[in-house]
């Protein structure tokens, strides 16, 4: 089977996700301007330890190989280590994302003693000035201290995860050097206009010239850099980049949020993309296999306005989340379309979706409530 | 030419090898075949044909690959493609040799 038929197969969905993100809490000690889940305050409805364990039992039965744990800041949960250990004991590997604030020397030792565990530390600038402008004062120092602690504890190759912005795109070489200096692996991802990112995206997202710069850099270094599904919209520039070159939302990717709601991907926390809840009868497995939203996403998708573009096979119209939260139609160009179609489409946007959840400690969006200014998927 | 001869010789010698699934590898059935995940090196591999899954699942010492292929009823005409698939699984450490 060729790569393209494999992608075709994956588009029809798998029996269980291969990239499942589980955000354990909306609580966070930081207040990053681009937080995809608008985290800050804990939600009183968050899953209990017992509920979390029963979700893990289900994931084990589905043979989910590993999960990506995030938040909020997952290490804030008092049962964080209990959940971690339970997952690993059930044969489910864990990678967790953290801002590093709570990885002191003793915790680093504890983590280093565990198998099947990967840790990913977020860093959005190579110096405090660049990083802290996005992630908040003091966050650079905390992340570096966590890396030092993990290295001292002999954790092994952890990951450094960078969201590429207009302000750090020139630092990619330095990020790579930093990762190499720790024997760590660099992960580079795309800024999406999700959560608080909807408010900061216009100021932070890379310019068109920088998109090409990212493409060229990944062409040269991408084999040793993780990117997930971040940059397939750049494939319109030439040969395909390494990485998952398709949108896996609801097909191979999904999100379980802190209150147990299941979304098509971590970047679409919105009712339009909510498939169900692990708290319903049948739990996660039933949502994954039977939710009408996921079944619809596994059907062939229309290329819409991209159909006439010669790059569609390579770029596939880009990221659904990026389109949705900038108010663009889902069957049209990505807002960062390298052919410039996105910029034109953005200029015509009159309304963007109102966020449905905001756990920010200082709400940045006024009057966020369950009212959508956009026509729903069904009526489009 | 030389290179491809090397490969075919290498693959032929595979037939006499005693192989099994690496103990750290889990197989998960999928509509197209199966997914294999290696918990140590974190590699995820697609087994893209149900017959490959059957053969991989049937590998166990002391049987050689040729014996397993026979046991699974794979006609010798198809062995070369199985040898290629098995060689690549060995290369990514999904299988190991006894
Ligand atoms: S919507 Fe975007 S972020 Fe989500 S899975 Fe698809 S491409 Fe990835
Ligand atoms: S028009 Fe659509 S398919 Fe073409 S490059 Fe832009 S986003 Fe990609």
XYZ file of C-alpha atoms in Angstrom, chain A residues 1 6 9-10 14-18 62-63 65-66 91 93 116-118, chain B residues 24 26-32 35-37 39-40 42 44 46 48-49:
36
model
C 0.000 0.000 0.000
C -2.553 4.797 3.703
C -7.333 4.605 4.814
C -6.711 6.840 7.801
C -9.308 3.859 12.749
C -10.893 1.522 15.304
C -9.259 3.632 18.024
C -7.371 6.925 17.910
C -3.596 6.986 17.522
C -9.540 -0.234 22.890
C -5.780 -0.849 22.751
C -1.096 2.598 22.711
C -0.353 5.945 24.297
C -0.123 -0.643 29.247
C 2.170 4.939 27.439
C 6.827 4.473 28.916
C 6.784 8.130 29.818
C 7.641 11.111 27.633
C 7.447 -4.737 23.794
C 1.473 -4.519 20.734
C -0.649 -5.357 17.679
C -4.038 -3.750 17.235
C -6.404 -4.979 14.519
C -7.633 -2.359 12.038
C -9.860 -2.633 8.952
C -6.799 -2.666 6.633
C -1.189 -1.243 13.784
C 1.947 -2.264 15.617
C 3.353 -0.084 18.378
C 6.653 0.707 23.558
C 10.434 1.062 23.796
C 7.840 4.498 20.264
C 4.145 3.025 15.097
C 1.116 -0.118 9.764
C -1.156 -3.116 5.582
C -2.575 -6.516 4.772
